PDB file of C-alpha atoms and ligand atoms in Angstrom:
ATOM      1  CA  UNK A  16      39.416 -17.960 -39.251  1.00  0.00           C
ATOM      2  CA  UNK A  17      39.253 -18.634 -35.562  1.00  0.00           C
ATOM      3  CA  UNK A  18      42.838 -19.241 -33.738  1.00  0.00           C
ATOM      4  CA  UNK A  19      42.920 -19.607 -30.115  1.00  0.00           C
ATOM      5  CA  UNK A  20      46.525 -19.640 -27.206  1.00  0.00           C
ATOM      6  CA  UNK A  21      45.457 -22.269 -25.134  1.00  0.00           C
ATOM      7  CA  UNK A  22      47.919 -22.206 -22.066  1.00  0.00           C
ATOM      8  CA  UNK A  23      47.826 -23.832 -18.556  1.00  0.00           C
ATOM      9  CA  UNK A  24      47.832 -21.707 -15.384  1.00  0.00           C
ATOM     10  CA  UNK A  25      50.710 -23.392 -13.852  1.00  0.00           C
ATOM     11  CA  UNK A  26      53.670 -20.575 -14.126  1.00  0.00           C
ATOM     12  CA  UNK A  27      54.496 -17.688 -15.664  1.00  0.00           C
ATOM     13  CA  UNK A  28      54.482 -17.148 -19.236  1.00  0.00           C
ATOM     14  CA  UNK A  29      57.553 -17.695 -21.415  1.00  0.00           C
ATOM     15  CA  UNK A  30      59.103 -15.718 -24.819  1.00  0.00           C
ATOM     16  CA  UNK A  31      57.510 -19.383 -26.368  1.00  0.00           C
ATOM     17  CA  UNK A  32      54.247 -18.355 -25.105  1.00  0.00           C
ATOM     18  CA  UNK A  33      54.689 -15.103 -26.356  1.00  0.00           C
ATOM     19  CA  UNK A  34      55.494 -15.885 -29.722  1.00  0.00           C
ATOM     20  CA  UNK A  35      52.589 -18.563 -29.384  1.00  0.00           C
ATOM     21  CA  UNK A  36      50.365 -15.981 -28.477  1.00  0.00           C
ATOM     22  CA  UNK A  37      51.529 -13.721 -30.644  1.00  0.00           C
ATOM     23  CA  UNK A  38      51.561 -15.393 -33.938  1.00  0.00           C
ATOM     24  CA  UNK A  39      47.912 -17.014 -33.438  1.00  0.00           C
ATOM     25  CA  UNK A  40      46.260 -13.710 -32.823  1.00  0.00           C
ATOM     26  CA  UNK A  41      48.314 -12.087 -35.624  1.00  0.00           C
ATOM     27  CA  UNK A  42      47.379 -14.676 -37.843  1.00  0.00           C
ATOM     28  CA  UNK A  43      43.464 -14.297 -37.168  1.00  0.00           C
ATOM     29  CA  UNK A  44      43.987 -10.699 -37.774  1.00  0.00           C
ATOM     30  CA  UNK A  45      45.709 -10.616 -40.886  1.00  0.00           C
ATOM     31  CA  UNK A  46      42.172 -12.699 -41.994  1.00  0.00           C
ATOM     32  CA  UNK A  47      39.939 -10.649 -40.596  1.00  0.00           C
ATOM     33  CA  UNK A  48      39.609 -13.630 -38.060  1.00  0.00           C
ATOM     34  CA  UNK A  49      38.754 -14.193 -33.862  1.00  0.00           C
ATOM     35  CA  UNK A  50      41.300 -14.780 -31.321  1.00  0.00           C
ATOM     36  CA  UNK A  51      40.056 -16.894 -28.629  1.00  0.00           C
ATOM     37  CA  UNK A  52      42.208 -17.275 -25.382  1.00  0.00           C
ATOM     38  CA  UNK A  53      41.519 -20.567 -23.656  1.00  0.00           C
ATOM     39  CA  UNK A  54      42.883 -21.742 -20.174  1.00  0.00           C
ATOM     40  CA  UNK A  55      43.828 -25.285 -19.801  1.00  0.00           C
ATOM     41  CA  UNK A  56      43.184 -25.704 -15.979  1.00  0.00           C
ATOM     42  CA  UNK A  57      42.388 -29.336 -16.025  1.00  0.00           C
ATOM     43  CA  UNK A  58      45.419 -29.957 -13.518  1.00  0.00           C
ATOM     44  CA  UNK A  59      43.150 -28.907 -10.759  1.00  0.00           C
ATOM     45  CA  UNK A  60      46.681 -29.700  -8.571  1.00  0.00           C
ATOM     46  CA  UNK A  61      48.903 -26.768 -10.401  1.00  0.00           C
ATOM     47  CA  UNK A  62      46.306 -24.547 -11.721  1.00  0.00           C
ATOM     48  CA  UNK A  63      46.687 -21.248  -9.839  1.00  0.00           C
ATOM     49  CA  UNK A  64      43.958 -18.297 -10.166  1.00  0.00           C
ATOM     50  CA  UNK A  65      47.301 -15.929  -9.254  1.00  0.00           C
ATOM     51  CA  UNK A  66      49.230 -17.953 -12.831  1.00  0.00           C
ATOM     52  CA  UNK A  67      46.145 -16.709 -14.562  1.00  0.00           C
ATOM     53  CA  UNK A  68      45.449 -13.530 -13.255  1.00  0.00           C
ATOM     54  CA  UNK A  69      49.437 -13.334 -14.897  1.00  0.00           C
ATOM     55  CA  UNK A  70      48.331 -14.563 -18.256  1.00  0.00           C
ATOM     56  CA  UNK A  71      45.567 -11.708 -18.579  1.00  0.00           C
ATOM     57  CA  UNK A  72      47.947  -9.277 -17.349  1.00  0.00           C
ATOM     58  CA  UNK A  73      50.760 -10.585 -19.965  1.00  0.00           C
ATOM     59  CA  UNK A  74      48.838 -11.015 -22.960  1.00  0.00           C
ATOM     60  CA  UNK A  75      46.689  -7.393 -22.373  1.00  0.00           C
ATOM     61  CA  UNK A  76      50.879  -5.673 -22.248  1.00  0.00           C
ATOM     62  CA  UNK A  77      51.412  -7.194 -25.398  1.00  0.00           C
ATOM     63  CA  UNK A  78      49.015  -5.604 -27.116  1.00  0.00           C
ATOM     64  CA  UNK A  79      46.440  -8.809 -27.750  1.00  0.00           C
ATOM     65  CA  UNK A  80      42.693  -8.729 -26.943  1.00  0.00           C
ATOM     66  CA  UNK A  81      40.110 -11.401 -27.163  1.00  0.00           C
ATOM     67  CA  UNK A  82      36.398 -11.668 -26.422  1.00  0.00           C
ATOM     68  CA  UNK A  83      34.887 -12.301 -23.124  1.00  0.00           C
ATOM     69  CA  UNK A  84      34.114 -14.741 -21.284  1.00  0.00           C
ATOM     70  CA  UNK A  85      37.090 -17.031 -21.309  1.00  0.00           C
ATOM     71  CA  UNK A  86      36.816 -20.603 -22.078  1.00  0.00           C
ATOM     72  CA  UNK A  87      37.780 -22.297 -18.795  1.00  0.00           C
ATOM     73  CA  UNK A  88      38.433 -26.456 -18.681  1.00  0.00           C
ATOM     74  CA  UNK A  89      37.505 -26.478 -15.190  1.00  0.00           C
ATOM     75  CA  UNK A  90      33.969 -25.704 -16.025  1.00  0.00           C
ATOM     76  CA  UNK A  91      33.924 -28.157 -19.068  1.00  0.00           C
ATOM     77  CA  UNK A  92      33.862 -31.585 -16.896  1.00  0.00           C
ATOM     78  CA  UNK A  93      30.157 -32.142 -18.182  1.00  0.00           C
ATOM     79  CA  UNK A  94      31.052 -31.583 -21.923  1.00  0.00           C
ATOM     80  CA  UNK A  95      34.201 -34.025 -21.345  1.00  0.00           C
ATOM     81  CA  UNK A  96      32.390 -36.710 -19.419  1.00  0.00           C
ATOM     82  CA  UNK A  97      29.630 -37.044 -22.549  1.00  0.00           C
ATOM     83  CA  UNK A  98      32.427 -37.692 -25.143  1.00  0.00           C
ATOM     84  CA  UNK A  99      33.539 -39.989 -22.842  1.00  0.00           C
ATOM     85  CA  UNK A 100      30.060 -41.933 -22.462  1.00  0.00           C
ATOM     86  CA  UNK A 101      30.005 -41.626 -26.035  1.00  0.00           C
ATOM     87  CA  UNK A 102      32.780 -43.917 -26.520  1.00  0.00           C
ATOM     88  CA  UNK A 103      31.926 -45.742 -23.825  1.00  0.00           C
ATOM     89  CA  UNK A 104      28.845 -46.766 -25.309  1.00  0.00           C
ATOM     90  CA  UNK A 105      30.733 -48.003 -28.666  1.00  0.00           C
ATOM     91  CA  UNK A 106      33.206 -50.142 -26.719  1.00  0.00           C
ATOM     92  CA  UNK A 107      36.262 -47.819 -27.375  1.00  0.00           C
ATOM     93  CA  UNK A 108      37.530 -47.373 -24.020  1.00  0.00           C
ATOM     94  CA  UNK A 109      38.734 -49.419 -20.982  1.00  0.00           C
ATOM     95  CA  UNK A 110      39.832 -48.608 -17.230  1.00  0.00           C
ATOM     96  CA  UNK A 111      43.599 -48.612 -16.848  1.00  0.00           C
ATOM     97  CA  UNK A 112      44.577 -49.004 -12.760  1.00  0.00           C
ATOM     98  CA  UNK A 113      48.581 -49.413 -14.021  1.00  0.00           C
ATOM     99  CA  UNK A 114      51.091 -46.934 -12.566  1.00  0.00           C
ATOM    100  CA  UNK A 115      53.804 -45.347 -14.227  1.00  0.00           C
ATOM    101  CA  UNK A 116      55.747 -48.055 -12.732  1.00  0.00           C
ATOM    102  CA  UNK A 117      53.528 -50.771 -13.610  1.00  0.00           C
ATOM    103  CA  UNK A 118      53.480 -49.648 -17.066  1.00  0.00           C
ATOM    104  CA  UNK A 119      57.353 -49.134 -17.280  1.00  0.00           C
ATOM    105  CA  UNK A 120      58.106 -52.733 -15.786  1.00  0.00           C
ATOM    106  CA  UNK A 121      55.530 -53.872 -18.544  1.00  0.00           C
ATOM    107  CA  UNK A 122      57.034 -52.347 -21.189  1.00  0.00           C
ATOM    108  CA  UNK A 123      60.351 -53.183 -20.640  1.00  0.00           C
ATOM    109  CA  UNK A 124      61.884 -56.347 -22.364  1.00  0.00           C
ATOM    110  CA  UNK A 125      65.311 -57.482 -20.405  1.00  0.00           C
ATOM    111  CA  UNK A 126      67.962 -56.513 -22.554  1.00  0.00           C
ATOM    112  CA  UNK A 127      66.118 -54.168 -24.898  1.00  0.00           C
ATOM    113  CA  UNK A 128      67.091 -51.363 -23.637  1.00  0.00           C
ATOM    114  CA  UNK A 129      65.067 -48.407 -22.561  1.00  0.00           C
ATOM    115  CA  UNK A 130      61.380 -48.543 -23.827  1.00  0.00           C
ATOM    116  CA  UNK A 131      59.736 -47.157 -26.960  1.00  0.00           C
ATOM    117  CA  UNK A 132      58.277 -43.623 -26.191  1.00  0.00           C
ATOM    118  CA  UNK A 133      55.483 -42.196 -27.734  1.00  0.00           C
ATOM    119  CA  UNK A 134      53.355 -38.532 -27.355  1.00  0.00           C
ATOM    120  CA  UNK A 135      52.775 -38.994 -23.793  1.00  0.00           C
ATOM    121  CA  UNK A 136      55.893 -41.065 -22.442  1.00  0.00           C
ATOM    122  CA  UNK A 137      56.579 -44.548 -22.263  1.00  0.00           C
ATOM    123  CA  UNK A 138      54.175 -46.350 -25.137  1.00  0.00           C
ATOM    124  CA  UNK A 139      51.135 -48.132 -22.509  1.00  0.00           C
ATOM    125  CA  UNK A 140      51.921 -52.109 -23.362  1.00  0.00           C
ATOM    126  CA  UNK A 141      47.938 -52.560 -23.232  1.00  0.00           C
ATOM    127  CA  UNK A 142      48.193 -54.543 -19.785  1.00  0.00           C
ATOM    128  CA  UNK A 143      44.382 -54.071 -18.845  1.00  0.00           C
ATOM    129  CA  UNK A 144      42.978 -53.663 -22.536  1.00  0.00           C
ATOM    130  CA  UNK A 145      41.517 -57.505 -22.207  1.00  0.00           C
ATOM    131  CA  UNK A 146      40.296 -57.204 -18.463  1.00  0.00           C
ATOM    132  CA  UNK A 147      36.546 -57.420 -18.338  1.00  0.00           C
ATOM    133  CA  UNK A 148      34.382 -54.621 -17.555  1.00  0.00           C
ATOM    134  CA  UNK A 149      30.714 -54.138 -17.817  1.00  0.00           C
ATOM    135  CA  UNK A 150      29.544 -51.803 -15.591  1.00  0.00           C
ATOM    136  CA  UNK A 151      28.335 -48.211 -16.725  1.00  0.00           C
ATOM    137  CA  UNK A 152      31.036 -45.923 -17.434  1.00  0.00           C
ATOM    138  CA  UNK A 153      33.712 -45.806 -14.172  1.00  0.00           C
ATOM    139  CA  UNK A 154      35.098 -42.884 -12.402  1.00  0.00           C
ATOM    140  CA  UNK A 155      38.708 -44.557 -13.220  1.00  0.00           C
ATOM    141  CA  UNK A 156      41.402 -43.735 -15.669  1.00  0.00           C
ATOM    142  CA  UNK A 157      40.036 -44.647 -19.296  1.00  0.00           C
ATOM    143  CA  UNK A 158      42.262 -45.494 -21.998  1.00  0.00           C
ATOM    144  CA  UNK A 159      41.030 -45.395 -25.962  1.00  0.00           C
ATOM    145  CA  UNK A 160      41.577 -48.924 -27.456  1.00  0.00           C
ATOM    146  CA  UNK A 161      44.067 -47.491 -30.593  1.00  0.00           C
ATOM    147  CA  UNK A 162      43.226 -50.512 -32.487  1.00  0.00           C
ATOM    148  CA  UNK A 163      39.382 -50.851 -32.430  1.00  0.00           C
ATOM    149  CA  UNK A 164      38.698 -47.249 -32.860  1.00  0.00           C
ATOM    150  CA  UNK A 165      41.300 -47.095 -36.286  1.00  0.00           C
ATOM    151  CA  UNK A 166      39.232 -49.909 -37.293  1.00  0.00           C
ATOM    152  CA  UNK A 167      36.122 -48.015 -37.232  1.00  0.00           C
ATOM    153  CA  UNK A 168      37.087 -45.296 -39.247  1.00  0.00           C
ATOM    154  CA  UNK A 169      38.285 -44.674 -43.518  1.00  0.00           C
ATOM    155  CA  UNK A 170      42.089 -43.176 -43.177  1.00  0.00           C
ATOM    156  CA  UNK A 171      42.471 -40.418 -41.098  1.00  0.00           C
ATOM    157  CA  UNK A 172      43.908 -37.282 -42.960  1.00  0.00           C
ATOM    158  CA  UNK A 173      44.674 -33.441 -42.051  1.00  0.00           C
ATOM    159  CA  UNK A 174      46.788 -30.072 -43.484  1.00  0.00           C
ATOM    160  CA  UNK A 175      49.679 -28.876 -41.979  1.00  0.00           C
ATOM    161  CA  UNK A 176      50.963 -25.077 -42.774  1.00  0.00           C
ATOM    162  CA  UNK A 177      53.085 -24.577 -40.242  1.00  0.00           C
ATOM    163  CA  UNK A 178      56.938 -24.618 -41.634  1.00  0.00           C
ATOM    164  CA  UNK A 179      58.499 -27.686 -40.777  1.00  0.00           C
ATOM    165  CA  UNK A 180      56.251 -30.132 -42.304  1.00  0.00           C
ATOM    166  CA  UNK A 181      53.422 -28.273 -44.430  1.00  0.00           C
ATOM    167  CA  UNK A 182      50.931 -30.120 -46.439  1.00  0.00           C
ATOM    168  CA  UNK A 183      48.831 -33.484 -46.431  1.00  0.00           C
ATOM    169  CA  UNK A 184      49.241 -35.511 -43.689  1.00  0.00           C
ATOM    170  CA  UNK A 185      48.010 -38.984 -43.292  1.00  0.00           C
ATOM    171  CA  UNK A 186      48.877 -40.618 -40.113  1.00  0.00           C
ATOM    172  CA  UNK A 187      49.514 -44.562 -40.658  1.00  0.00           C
ATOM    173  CA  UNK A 188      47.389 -47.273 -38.836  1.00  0.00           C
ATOM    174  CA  UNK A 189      50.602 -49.246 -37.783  1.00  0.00           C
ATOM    175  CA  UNK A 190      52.683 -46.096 -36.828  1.00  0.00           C
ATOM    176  CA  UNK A 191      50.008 -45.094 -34.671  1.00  0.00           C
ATOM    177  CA  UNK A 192      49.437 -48.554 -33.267  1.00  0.00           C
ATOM    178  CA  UNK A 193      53.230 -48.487 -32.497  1.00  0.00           C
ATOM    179  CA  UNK A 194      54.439 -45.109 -31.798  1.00  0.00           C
ATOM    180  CA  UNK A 195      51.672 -44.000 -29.759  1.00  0.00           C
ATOM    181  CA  UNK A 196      49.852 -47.029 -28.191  1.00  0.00           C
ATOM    182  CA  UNK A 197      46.189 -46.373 -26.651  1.00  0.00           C
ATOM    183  CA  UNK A 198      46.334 -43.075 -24.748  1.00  0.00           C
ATOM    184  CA  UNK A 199      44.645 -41.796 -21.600  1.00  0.00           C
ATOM    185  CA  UNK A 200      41.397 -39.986 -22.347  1.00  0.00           C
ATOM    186  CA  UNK A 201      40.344 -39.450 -18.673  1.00  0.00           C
ATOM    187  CA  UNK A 202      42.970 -39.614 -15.871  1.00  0.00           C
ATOM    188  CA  UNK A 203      41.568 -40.429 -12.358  1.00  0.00           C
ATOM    189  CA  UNK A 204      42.173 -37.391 -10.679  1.00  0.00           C
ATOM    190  CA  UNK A 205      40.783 -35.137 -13.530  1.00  0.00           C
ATOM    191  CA  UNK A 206      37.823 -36.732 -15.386  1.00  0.00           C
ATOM    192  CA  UNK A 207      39.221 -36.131 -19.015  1.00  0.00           C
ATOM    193  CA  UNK A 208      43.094 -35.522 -20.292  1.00  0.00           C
ATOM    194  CA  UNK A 209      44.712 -33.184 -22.214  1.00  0.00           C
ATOM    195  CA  UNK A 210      44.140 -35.372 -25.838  1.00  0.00           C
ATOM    196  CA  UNK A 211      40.013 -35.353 -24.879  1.00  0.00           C
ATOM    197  CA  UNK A 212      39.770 -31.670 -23.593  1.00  0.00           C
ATOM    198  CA  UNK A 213      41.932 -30.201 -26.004  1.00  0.00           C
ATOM    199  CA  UNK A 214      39.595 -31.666 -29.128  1.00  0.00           C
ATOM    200  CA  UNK A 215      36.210 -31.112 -27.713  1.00  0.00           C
ATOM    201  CA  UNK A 216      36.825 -27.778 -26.789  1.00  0.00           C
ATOM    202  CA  UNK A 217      38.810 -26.364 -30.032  1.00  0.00           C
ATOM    203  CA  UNK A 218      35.662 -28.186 -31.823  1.00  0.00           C
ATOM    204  CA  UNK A 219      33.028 -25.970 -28.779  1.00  0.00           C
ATOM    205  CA  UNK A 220      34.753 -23.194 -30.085  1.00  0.00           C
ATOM    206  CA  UNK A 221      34.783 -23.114 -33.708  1.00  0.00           C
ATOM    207  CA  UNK A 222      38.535 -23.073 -33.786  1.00  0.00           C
ATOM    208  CA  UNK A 223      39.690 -23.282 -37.828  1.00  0.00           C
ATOM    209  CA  UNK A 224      42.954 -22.838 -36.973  1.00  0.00           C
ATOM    210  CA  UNK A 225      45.478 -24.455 -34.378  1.00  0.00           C
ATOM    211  CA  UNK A 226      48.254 -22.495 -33.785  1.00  0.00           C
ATOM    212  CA  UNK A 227      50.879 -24.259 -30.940  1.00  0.00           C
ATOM    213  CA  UNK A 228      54.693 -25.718 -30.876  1.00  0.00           C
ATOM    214  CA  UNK A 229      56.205 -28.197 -32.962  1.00  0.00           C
ATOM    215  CA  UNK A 230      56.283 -30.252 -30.004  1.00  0.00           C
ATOM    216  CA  UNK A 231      52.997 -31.316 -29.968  1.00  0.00           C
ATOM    217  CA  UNK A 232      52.975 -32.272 -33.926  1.00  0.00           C
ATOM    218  CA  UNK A 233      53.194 -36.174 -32.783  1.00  0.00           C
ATOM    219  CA  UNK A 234      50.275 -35.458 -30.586  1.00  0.00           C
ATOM    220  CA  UNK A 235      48.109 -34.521 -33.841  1.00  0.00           C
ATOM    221  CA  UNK A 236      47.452 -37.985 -35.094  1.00  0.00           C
ATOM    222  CA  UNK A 237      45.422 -38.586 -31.370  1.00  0.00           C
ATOM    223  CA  UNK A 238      43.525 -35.462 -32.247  1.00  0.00           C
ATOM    224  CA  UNK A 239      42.410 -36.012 -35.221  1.00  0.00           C
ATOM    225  CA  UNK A 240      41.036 -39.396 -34.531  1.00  0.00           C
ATOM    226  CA  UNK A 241      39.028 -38.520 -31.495  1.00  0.00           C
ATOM    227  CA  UNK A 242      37.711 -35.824 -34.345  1.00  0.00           C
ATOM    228  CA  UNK A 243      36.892 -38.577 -36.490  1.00  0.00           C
ATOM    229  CA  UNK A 244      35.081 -40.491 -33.557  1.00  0.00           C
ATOM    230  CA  UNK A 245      33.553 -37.808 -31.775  1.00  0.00           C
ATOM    231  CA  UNK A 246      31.984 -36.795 -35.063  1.00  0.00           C
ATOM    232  CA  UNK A 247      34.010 -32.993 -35.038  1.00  0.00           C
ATOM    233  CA  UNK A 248      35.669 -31.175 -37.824  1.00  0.00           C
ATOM    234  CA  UNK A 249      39.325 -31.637 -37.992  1.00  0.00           C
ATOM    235  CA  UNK A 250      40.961 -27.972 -37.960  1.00  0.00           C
ATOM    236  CA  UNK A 251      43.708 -26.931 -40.291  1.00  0.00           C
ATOM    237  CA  UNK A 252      47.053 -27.483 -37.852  1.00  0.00           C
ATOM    238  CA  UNK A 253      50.369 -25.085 -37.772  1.00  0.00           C
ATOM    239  CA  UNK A 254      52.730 -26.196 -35.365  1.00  0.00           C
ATOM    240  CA  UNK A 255      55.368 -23.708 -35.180  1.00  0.00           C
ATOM    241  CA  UNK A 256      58.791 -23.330 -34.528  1.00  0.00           C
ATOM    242  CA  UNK A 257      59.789 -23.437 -30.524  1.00  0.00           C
ATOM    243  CA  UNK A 258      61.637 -20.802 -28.979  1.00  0.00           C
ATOM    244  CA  UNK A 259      65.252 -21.764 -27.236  1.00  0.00           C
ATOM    245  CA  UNK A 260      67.673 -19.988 -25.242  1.00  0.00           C
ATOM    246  CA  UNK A 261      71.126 -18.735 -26.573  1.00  0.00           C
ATOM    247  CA  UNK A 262      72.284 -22.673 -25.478  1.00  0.00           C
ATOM    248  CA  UNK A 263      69.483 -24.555 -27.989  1.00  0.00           C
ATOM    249  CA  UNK A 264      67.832 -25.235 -24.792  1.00  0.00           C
ATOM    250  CA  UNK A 265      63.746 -25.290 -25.582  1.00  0.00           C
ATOM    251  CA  UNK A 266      62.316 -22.688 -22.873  1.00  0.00           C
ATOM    252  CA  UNK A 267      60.506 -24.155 -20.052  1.00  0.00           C
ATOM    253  CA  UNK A 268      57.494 -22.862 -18.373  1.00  0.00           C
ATOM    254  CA  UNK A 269      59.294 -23.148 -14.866  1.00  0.00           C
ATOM    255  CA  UNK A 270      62.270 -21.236 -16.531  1.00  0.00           C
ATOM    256  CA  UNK A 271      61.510 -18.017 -14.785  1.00  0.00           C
ATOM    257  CA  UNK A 272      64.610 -16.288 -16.341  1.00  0.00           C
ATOM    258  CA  UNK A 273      62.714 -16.105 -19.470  1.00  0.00           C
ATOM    259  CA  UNK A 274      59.530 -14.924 -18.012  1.00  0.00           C
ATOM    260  CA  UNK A 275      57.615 -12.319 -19.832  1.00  0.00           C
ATOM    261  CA  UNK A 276      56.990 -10.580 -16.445  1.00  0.00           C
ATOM    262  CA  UNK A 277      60.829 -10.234 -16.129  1.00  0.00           C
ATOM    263  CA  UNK A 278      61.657  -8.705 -19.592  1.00  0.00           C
ATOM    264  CA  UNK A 279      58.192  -6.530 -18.423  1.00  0.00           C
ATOM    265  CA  UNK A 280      59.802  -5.450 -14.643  1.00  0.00           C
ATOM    266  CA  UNK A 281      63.172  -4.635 -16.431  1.00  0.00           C
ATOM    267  CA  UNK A 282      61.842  -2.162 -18.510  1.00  0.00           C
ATOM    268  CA  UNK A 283      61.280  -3.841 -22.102  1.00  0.00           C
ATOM    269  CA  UNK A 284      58.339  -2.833 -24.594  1.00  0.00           C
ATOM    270  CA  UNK A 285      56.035  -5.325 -26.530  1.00  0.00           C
ATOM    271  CA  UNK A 286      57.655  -4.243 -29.518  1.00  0.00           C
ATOM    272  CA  UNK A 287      61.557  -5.244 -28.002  1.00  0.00           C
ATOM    273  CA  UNK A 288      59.539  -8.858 -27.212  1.00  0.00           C
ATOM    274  CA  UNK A 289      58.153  -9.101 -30.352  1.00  0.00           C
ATOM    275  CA  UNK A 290      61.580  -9.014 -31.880  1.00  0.00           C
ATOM    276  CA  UNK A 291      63.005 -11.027 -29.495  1.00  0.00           C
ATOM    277  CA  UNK A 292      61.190 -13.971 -30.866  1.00  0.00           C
ATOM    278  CA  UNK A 293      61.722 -12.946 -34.234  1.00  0.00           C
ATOM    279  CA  UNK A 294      58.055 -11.360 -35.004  1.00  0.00           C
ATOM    280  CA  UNK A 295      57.716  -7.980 -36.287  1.00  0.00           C
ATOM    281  CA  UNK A 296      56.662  -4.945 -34.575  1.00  0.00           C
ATOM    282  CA  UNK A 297      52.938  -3.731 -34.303  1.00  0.00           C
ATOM    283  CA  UNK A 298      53.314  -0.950 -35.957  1.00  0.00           C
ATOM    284  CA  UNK A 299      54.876  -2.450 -39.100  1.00  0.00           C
ATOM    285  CA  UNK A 300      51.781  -5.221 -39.105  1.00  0.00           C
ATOM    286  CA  UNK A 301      49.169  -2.270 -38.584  1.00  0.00           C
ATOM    287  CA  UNK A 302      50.541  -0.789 -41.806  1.00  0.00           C
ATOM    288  CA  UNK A 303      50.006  -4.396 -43.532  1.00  0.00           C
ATOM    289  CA  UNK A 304      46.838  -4.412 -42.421  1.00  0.00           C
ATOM    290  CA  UNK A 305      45.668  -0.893 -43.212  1.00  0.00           C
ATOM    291  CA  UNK A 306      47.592  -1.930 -46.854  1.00  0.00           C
TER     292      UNK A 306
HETATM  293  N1  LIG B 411      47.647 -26.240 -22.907  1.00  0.00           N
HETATM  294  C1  LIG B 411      48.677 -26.713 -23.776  1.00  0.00           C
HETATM  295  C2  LIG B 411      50.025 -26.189 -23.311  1.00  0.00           C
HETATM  296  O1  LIG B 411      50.113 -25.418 -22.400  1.00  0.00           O
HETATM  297  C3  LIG B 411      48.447 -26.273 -25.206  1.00  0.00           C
HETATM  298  C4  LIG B 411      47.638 -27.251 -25.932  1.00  0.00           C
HETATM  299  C5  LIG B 411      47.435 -26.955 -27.392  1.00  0.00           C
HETATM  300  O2  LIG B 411      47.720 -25.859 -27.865  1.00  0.00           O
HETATM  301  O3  LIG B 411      46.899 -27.838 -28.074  1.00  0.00           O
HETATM  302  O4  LIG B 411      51.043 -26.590 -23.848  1.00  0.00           O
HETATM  303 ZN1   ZN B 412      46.471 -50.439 -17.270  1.00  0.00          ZN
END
């Protein structure tokens, strides 16, 4: 089993990143598995080498370890831009030039209402999917045409164990078509996005196991089709439960009052955090596994 905490260097880490953390390198363990840690520093804009200096630091007083070196994304551009050509080649993708206001004005009919949302926002109402385009593979934003890859592949399938929803899952060609819409695989300013990156490097990796939030469970369905494209194996998925304040409030990265470093400076143990997010202690899960 390989499970891997995947987080982006854009502000401190959270009690949901610790239980993240936590749970996917405790899981690995308790199989005799790896723990990989991965930073997500495609956002070339917010990435800060100080935010990950603070992950290291955060993760090492909590008692995980993980080999060296670190998979970074910022050194992956090469591996992102051949899955792109890749596609490419097969006809799958097409520039997008629309704005978030383009593609808002687009997608919403007078007197409708507000606009159906997918994974990533406001579901893209396929404004430049028929423009023509022939030269080789453009430095512009690149959307997947949904509909033409589906209809390339048998039914796409994968196993849930996390708690909400475990078991078979078999995301539906027309639910797909209409609660997602053809997403962004390479955004201008970065050369990939988070759907592309996040599949080509888990495959890089050997990851077996996905460990991350419930929140990104209606992401899954992307993932596993760029797997089935991209010719990758599709890893077991547990999307676990999020963490919220005493309010029911999910905990955001920018919510500093919830920062591990915080609960660190004020004097708490890994053990008190571990508890805080409902895991067990060390100690109790070093007894399992000497058991
Ligand atoms: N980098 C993503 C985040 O910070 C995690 C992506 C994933 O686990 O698939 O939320
Ligand atoms: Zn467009």
């Amino acid at each position: 089993m390989i499970t891997r905490f995947a987080p982006s260097p854009t502000g401190p880490l959270h009690l949901g990143h610790a239980y993240s953390a936590i749970l996917a390198h405790d899981m690995a363990h308790a199989a005799g598995g790896t723990f990989l840690l991965r930073i997500e520093d495609i956002d070339r804009a917010r990435a800060r080498p100080a935010w990950e200096t603070a992950i290291f630091d955060d993760l090492t007083w909590l008692g995980l370890t993980w080999p060296q070196p670190v998979m970074r994304q910022s050194g992956r551009l090469p591996a992102y831009r051949a899955a792109l050509q890749a596609l490419w080649d097969r006809g799958l993708l097409y520039p997008c030039t629309c704005t978030r206001r383009d593609i808002l004005e687009a997608a919403s009919a007078p007197q409708e209402g507000a606009p159906p949302q997918g994974p990533d926002g406001v579901i893209y109402p396929g404004t430049c999917r028929a423009r023509a385009h022939t030269s080789p593979l453009p430095d512009t934003a690149l959307r997947l045409d949904l509909a033409r890859a589906l209809a390339t592949l048998p039914p796409l399938a994968f196993t849930e164990t996390g708690p909400a929803r475990p078991g078979t899952h078999r995301p539906d060609r027309d639910a797909m078509l209409h609660g997602i819409g053809d997403p962004v695989l390479a955004r201008r300013d970065f050369g990939t996005s988070y759907h592309l990156a996040v599949v080509v490097d888990d495959a890089a990796q050997g990851v077996t196991h996905v460990t991350r939030g419930a929140d990104l469970f209606e992401a899954t369905p992307i993932h596993v089709l760029l797997q089935a494209l991209l010719g990758l194996p599709t890893p077991v998925y547990h999307h676990h439960r999020l963490i919220r304040d005493a309010a029911g409030q999910r905990l955001a990265k920018r919510d500093d009052a919830r920062a591990i470093a915080l609960y660190r400076a004020e004097g708490a143990t890994p053990d008190q955090v571990r508890r805080m997010v409902g895991l067990c202690a060390p100690s109790a899960r070093r007894g399992a596994d000497a058991g």
